[in-house]
Coordinates of C-alpha atoms in Angstrom, one line a residue:
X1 CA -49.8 -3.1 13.3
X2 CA -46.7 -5.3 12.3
X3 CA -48.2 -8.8 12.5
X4 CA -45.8 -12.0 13.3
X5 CA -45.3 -12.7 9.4
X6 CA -44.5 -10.3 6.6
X7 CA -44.1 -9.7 2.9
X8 CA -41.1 -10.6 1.4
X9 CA -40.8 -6.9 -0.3
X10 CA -41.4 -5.6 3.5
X11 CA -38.8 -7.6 5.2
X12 CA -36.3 -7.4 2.3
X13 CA -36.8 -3.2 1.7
X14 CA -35.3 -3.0 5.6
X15 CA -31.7 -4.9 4.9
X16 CA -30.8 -4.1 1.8
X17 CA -27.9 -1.7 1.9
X18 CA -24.4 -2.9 1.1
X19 CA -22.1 -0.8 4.0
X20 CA -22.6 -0.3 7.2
X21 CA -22.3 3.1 7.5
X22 CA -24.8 3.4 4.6
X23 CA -28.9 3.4 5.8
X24 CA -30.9 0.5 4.0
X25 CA -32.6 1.5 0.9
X26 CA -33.9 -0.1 -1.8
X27 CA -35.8 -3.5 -2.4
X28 CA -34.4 -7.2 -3.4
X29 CA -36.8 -9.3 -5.0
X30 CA -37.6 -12.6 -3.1
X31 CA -36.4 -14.9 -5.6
X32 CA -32.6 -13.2 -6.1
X33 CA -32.7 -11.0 -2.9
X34 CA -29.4 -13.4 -1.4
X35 CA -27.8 -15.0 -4.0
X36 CA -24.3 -14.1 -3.6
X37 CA -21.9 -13.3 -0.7
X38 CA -22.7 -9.7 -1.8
X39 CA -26.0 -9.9 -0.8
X40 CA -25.6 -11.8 1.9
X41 CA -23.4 -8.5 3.0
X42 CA -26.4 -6.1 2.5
X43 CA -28.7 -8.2 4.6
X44 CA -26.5 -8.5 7.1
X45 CA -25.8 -5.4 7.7
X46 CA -29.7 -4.5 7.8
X47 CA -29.8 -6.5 10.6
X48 CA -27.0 -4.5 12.8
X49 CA -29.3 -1.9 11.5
X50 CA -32.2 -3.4 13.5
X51 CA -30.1 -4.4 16.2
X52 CA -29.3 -0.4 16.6
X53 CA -33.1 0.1 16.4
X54 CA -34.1 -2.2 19.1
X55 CA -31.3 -1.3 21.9
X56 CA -32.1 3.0 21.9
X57 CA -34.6 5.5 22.4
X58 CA -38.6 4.1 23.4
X59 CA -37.6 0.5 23.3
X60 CA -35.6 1.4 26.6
X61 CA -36.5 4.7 28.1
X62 CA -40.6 3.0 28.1
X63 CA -39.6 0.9 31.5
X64 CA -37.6 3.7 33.0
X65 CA -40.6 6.2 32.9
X66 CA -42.7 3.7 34.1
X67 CA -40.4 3.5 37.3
X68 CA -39.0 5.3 40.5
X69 CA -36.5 7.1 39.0
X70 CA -38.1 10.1 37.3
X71 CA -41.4 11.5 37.9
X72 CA -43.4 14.0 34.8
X73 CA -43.7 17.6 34.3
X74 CA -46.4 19.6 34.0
X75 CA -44.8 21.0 30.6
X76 CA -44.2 17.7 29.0
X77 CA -48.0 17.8 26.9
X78 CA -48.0 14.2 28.6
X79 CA -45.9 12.6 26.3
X80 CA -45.3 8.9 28.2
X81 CA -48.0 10.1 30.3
X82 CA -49.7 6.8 30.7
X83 CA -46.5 4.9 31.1
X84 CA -45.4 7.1 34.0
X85 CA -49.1 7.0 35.5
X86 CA -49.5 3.5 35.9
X87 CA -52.7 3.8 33.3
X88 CA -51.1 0.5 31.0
X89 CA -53.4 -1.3 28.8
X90 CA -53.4 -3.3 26.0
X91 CA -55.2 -1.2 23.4
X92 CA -52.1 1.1 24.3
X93 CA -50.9 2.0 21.0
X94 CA -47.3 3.5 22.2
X95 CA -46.6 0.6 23.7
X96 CA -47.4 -2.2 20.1
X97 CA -44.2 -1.6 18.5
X98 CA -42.2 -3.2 21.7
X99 CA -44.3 -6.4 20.7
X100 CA -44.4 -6.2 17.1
X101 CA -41.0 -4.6 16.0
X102 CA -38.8 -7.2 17.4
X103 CA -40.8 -9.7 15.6
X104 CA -40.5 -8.1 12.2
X105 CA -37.1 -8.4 13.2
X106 CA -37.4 -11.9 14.0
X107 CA -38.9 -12.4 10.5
X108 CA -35.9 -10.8 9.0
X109 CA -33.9 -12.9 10.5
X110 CA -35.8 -15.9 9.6
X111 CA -35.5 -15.6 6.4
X112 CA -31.8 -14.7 5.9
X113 CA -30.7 -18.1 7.8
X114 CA -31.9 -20.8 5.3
X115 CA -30.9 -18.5 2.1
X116 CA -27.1 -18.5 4.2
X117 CA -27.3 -21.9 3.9
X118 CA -27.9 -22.4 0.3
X119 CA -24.6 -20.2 -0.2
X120 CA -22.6 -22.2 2.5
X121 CA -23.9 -25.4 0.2
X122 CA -21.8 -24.6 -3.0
X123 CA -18.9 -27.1 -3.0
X124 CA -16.7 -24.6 -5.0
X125 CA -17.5 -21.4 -2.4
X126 CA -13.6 -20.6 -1.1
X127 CA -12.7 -20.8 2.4
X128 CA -12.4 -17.3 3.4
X129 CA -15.9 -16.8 2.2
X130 CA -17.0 -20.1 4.0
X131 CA -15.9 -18.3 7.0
X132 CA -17.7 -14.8 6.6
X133 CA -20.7 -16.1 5.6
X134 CA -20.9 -18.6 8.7
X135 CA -19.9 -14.7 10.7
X136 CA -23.1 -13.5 9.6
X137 CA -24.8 -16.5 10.5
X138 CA -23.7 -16.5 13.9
X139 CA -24.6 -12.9 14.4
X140 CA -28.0 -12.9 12.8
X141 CA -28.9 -16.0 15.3
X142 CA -27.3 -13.5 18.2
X143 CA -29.9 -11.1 17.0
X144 CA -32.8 -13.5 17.0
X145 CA -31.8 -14.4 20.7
X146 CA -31.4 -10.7 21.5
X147 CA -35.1 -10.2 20.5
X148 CA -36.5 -13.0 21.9
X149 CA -34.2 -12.1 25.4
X150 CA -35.9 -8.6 25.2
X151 CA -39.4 -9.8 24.3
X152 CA -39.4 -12.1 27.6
X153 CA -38.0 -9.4 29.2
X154 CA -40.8 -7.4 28.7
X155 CA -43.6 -9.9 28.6
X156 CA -43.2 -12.9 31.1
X157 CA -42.9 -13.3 34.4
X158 CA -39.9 -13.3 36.2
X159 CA -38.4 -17.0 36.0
X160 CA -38.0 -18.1 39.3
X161 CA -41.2 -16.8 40.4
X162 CA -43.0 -18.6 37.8
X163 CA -43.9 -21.9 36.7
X164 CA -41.1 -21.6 33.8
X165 CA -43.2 -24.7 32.4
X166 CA -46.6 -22.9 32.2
X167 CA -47.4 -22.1 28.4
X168 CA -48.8 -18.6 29.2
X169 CA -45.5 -17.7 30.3
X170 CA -43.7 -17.4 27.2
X171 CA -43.8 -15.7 23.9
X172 CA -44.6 -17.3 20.9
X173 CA -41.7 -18.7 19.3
X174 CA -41.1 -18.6 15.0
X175 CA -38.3 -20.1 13.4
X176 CA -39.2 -20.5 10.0
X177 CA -40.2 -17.1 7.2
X178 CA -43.5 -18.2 6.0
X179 CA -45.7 -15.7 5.3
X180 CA -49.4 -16.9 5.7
X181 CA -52.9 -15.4 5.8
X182 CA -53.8 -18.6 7.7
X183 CA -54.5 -17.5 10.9
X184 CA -55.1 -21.4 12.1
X185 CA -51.3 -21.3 11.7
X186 CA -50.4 -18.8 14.2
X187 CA -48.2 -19.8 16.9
X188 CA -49.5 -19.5 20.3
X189 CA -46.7 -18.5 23.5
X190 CA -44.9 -21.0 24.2
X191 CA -43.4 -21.7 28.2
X192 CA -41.2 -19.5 29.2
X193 CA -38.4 -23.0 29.5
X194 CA -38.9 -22.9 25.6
X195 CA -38.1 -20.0 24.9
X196 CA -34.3 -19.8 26.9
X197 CA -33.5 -23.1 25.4
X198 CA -34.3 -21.2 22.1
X199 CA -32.2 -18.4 22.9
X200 CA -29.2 -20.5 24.5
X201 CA -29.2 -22.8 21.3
X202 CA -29.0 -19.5 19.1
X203 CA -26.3 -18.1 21.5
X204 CA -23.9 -21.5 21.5
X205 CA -24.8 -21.7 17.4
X206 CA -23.9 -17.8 17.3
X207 CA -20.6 -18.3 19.5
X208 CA -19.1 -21.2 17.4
X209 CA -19.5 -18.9 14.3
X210 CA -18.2 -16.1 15.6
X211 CA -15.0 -17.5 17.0
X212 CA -14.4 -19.3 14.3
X213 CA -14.3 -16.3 12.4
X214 CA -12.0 -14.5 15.5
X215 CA -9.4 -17.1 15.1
X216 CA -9.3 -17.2 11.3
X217 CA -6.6 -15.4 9.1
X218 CA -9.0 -13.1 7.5
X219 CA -10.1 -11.4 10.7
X220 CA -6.7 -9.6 11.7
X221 CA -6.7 -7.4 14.4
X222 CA -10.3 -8.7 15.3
X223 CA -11.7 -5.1 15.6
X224 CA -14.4 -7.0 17.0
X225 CA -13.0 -7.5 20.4
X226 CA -11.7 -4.4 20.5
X227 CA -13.4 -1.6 22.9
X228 CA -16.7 0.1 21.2
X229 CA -16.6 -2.5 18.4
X230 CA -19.0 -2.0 15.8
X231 CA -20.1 -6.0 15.2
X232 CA -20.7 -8.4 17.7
X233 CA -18.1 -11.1 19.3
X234 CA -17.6 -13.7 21.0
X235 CA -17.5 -11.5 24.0
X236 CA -21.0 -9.9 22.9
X237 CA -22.6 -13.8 23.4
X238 CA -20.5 -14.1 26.6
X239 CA -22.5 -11.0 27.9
X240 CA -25.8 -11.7 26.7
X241 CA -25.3 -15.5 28.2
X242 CA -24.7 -14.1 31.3
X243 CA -27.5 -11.0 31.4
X244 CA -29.8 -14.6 30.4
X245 CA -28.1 -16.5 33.6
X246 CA -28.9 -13.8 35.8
X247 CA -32.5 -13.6 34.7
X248 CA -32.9 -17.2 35.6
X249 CA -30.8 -16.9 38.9
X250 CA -28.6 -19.5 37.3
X251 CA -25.6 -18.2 39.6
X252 CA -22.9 -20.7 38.3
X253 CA -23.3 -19.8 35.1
X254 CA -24.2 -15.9 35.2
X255 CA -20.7 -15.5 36.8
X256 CA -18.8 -17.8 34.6
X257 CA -19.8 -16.0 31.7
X258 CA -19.5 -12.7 33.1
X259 CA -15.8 -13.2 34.3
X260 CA -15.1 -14.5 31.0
X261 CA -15.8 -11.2 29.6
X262 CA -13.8 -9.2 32.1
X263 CA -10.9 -11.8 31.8
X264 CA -10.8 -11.6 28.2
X265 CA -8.4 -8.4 28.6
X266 CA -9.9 -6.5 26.2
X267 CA -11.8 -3.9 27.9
X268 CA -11.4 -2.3 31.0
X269 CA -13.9 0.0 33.6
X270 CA -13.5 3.3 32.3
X271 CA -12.1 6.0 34.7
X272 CA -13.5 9.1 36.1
X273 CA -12.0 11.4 34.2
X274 CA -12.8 10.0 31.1
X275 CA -16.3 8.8 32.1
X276 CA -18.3 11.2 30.7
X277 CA -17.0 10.9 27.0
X278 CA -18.9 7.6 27.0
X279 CA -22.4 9.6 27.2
X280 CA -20.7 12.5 25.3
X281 CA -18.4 10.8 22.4
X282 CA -20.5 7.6 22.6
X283 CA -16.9 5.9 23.4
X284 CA -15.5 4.5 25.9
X285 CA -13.3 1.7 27.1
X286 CA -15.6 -0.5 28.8
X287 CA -18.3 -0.3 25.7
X288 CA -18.4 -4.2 24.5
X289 CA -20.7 -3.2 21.5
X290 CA -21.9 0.0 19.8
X291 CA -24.2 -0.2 17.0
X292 CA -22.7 2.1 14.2
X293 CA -23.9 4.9 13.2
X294 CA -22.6 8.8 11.8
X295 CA -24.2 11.9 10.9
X296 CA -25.5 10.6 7.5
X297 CA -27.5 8.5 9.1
X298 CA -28.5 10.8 12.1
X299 CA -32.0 10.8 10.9
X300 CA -32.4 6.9 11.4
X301 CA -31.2 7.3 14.8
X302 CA -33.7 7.8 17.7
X303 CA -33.3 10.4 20.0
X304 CA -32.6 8.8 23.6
X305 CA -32.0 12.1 25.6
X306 CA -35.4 13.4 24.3
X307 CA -37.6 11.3 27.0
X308 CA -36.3 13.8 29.8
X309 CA -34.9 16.8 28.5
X310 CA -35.6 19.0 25.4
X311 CA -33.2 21.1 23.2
X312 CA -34.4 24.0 24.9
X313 CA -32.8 24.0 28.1
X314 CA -35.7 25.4 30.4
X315 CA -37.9 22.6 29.0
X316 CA -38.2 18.8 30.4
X317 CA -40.6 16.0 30.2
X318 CA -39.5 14.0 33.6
X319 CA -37.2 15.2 36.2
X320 CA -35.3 13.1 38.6
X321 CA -37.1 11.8 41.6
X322 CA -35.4 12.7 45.0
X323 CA -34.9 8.8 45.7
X324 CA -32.7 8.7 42.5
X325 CA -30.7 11.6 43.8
X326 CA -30.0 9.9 46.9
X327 CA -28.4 7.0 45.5
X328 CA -25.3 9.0 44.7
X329 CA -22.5 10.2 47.3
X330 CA -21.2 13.6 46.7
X331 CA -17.6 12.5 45.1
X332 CA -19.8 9.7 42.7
X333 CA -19.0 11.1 39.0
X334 CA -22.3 9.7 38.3
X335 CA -24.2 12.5 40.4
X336 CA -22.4 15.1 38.3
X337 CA -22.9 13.9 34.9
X338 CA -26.5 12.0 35.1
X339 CA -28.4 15.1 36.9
X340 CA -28.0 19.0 36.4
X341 CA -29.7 21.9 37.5
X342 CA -31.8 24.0 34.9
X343 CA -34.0 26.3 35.1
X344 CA -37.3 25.1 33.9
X345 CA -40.2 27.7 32.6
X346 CA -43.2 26.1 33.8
X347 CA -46.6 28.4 34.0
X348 CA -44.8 31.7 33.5
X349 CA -42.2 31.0 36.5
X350 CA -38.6 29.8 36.8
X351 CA -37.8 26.6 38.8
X352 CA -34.3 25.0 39.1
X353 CA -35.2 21.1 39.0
X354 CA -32.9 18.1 38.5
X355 CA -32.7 17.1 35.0
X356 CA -31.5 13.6 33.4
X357 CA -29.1 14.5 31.2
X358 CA -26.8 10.9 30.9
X359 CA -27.9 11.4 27.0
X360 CA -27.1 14.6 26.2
X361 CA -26.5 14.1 22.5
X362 CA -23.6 13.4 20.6
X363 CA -22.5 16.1 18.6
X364 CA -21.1 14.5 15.7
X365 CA -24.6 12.9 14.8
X366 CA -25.8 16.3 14.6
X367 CA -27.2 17.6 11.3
X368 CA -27.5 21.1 12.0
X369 CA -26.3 23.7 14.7
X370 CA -29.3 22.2 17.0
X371 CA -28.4 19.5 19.6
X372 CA -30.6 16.3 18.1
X373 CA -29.6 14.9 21.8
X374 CA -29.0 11.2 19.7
X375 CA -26.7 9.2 21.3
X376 CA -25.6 5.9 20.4
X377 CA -26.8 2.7 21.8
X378 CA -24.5 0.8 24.3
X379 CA -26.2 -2.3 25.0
X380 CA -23.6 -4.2 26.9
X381 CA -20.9 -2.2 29.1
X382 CA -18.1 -3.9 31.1
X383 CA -19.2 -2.4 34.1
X384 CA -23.0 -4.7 33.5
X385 CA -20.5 -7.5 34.2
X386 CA -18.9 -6.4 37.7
X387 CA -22.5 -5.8 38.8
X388 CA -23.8 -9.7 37.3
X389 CA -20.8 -11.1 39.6
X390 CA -21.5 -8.9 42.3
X391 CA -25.1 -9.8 42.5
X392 CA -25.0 -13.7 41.5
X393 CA -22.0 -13.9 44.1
X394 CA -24.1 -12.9 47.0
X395 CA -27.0 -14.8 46.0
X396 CA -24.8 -18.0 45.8
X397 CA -22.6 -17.2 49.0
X398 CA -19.4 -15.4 47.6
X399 CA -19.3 -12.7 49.8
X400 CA -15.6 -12.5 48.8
X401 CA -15.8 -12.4 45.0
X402 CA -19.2 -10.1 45.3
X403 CA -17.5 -7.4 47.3
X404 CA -14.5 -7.4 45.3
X405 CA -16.5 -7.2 41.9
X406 CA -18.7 -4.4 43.3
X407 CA -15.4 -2.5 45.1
X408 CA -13.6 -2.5 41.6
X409 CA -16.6 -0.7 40.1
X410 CA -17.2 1.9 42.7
X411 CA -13.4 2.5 42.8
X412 CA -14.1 3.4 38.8
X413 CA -17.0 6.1 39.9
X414 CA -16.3 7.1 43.2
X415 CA -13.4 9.4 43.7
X416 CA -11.0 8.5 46.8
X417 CA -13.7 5.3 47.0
X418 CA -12.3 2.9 50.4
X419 CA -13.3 -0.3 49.6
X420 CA -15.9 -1.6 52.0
X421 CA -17.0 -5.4 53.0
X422 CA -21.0 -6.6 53.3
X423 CA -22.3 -9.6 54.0
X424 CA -25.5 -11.1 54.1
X425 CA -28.3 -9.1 53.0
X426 CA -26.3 -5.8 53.4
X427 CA -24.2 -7.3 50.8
X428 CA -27.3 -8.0 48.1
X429 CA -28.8 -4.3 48.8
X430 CA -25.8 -3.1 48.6
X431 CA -25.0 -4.9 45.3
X432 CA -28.6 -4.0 43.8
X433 CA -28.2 -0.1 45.2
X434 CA -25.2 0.1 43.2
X435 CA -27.0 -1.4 40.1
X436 CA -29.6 1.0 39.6
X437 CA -26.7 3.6 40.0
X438 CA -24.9 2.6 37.3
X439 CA -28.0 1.3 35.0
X440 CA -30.4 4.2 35.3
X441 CA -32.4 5.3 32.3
X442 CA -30.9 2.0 30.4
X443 CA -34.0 -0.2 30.3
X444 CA -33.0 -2.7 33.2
X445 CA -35.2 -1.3 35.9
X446 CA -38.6 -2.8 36.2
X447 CA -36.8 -6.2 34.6
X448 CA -34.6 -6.0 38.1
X449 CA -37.3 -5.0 40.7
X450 CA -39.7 -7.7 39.2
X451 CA -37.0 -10.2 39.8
X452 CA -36.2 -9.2 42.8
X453 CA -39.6 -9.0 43.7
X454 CA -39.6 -5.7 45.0
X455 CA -42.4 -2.6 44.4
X456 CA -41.1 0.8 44.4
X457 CA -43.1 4.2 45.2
X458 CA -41.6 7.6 44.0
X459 CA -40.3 10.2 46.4
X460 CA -40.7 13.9 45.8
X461 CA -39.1 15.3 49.2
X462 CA -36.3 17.6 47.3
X463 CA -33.6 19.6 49.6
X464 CA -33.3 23.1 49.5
X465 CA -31.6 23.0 45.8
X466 CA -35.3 22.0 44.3
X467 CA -37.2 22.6 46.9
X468 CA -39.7 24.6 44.4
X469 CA -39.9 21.5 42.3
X470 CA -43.0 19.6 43.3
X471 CA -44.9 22.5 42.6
X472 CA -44.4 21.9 38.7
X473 CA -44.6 18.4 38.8
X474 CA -47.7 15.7 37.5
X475 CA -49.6 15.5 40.7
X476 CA -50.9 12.0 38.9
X477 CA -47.4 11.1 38.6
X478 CA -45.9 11.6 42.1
X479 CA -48.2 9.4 43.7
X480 CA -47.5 6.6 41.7
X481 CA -46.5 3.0 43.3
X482 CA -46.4 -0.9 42.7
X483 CA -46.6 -3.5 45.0
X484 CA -44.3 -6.4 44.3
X485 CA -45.6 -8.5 42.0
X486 CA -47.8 -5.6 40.8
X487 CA -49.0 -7.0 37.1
X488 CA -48.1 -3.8 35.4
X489 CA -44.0 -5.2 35.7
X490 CA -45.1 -7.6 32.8
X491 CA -46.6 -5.7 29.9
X492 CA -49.6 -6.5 28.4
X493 CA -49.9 -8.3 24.6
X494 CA -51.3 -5.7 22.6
X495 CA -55.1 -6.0 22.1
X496 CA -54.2 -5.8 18.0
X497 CA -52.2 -8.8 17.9
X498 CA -54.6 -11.0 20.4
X499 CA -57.6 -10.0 17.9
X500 CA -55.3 -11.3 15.0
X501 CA -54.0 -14.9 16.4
X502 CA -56.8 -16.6 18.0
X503 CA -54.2 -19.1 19.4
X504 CA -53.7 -16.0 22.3
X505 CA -56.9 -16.4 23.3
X506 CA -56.6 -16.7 27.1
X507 CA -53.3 -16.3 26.7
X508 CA -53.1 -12.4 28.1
X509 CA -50.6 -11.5 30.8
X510 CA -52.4 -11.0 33.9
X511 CA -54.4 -8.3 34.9
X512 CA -55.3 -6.8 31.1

């Protein structure tokens, strides 16, 4: 297992390839691995490298399996099979790397901060490269906060049902690279308080770089702020500040940085017609960020669309569930394009069943004539934003602004959509129906119904179009449901890294 801490060589052999569109290869040696602008460059783009990593394939489609949306096959070998069962446990070894990896990534970053430093120090370093360097700064500390936002996401408590104060709800926090064998110096979690004023400080270091970069000479058209921009922008911290905001049902602020994002002018909801290309192309108009990536580097590029479907067509690990069918009126473009009919072979017969296909593989990351069904990851969408002023307006009394946010985003999915008005507690189911429409399979799911304190069970009552298809599906699977506040909504610390840092003793999520 990846521990907290980790060999120069280890960390160093992940970020050292000079372009982006290059994978990292190779190994710096500690004492010379950043000692130029050059180097700098390579590290930095390992770390977009990462950031591609940790926002695709298991580190997402985990929580969606474990959810109400899709329900297993009796074909799928049980692949996720624990996930989806409820059967979660810390000794589980599919689940360590959503623990460990962000914190080798954490340790990346950790040590590429004070070695930016030295080169910012140098008195005769010009302007221009003053400027770049403090760019790559500000986005590694957006990539620490990302990871820590996703490990809190995963293992604490939701914030306002918590003591935010409570040591045991946190993660442990690092800030420093300093590899040890001294376990006495293992950091145990810290409250859950520390670790968002951790993240926000990261975020308002990261903006201040950023933008100073956006408004410089040497960043010209800012591709950056562009639509399906390959690097992060100020616009990338906006959203992540307000996904954070919403997390902590800090209203105010969740919609102030939200509206920011859609007033910036720079990306707008993508229609119907061309909707699909954003699954298909892996470009759209309303994609904020998208990790880079081509066909030379397919092979470091996890396979999203491979949790549900398979490249045979009458093969598929989970199926949707009849309540994520119903979500979706018959003119949504969503309904067409997330779920299709195939024919499954299951036991020697043929049985039409509702398959997930919102990642169905981009072809231009394809190696060979065989669909790889690799997508690219887009971890913030201007349509995330409609939905984060639509819900923290009708928390906060804006029936107004809520209705109008979550109009303009059904009018982008719905074809011939009338805007409608809610209010009250219409208004917030309403706002958090439309939610897990749009977000399905994209990682958000348990993180919303734990902070809405909600359970969930699965439903399995198909109409006549898959009537046939409970009789292929996990019997184990079907029944599955969670009370709210059920334990298994905050994962478990794996049992390896609780035997290596004796400061988590007692420190377990509860219920392992």
């Amino acid at each position: 297992m990846k521990k907290l801490y980790f060999s120069i060589l280890a960390v160093s052999s992940l970020f050292a390839s000079c372009d982006l569109n290059q994978l990292p290869q190779g190994v710096l040696e500690e004492e010379t691995a950043i000692s130029s602008k050059l180097d700098a460059l390579k590290y930095r783009n390992g770390i977009y490298y990462a950031l591609r990593d940790i926002t695709n394939s298991d580190y997402l489609y985990n929580m969606e399996i474990q959810a109400d949306m899709f329900v297993g096959t009796q074909i799928n070998g049980n692949r996720l099979g624990q996930i989806s069962t409820g059967d979660i446990f810390s000794s589980d070894k599919d689940l360590e790397g959503l623990w460990s990896d962000p914190y080798f990534y954490i340790a990346g970053v950790n040590y590429f901060l004070p070695n930016i430093e030295k080169l910012l120090a140098d008195e005769e370093l010009s302007a221009n490269d003053r400027i770049e360097l403090c760019r790559y700064r500000g986005e590694a500390k957006w990539a620490r906060a990302y990871y820590y936002y996703y490990l809190i996401d995963h293992y604490s408590p939701a914030y306002a049902l918590c003591d935010p104060d409570d040591k045991k709800t946190g993660v442990p926090i690092v800030l420093t690279y300093d590899p040890t064998d001294r376990v006495d110096l293992y950091p145990s979690r810290s409250s859950l308080n520390e670790v968002y004023k951790q993240i926000e400080q990261d975020l308002t270091d990261a903006y201040a770089d950023i933008e100073a970069f956006e408004k410089s000479s040497i960043a010209g058209a800012t591709s950056n702020l562009a639509p399906n921009a390959p690097y992060l922008s100020t616009n990338t911290v906006l959203a992540l500040q307000a996904r954070l905001a919403l997390l902590k049902e800090d209203y105010a602020t969740a919609i102030s940085k939200a509206e920011a994002v859609i007033g910036s002018g720079k990306y707008t909801l993508t229609g119907i017609s061309r909707y699909p290309r954003i699954w298909t192309d892996d470009e759209g108009s309303e994609v904020i960020f998208l990790p880079y990536g081509d066909k030379a580097q397919s092979d470091a590029i996890q396979s999203m669309g491979a949790a549900w479907i398979n490249t045979k067509l009458d093969q598929a690990d989970y199926v949707a569930t009849s309540n994520a069918l119903a979500m979706y009126e018959p003119d949504d473009v969503r309904l067409e394009w997330f779920f299709e009919p195939r024919a499954l072979t299951v036991n020697g017969q043929s049985v039409v069943a509702p398959c997930f296909v919102k990642y169905p593989g981009n072809p231009a990351l394809n190696t060979g004539s065989a669909n790889s069904l690799k997508n690219l990851p887009k971890p913030f969408r201007l349509s995330e934003m409609y939905l984060i002023v639509a819900e923290a307006a009708a928390m906060s009394s804006q029936p107004d602004k809520a209705n109008k946010a979550l109009n303009d985003l059904r009018k982008a999915r719905i074809d011939g959509y009338a805007a409608e008005n809610y209010a009250g507690q219409s208004l917030v189911n309403e706002v958090r129906k439309e939610r897990a429409r749009e977000l399905i399979g994209e990682g958000f799911r348990i993180s919303d119904l734990r902070r809405w304190n909600l359970g969930f069970a699965r439903e399995t009552k198909y109409d006549m179009e898959y009537e046939d298809v409970t009789g292929i599906l996990v019997p184990s699977s079907t029944i599955v449901s969670y009370q709210p506040g059920d334990y298994r909504m905050i994962l478990p610390i794996p049992t390896a890294e609780m035997e290596a840092n004796p400061q988590l003793k007692g420190q377990q999520n509860p219920g392992y």
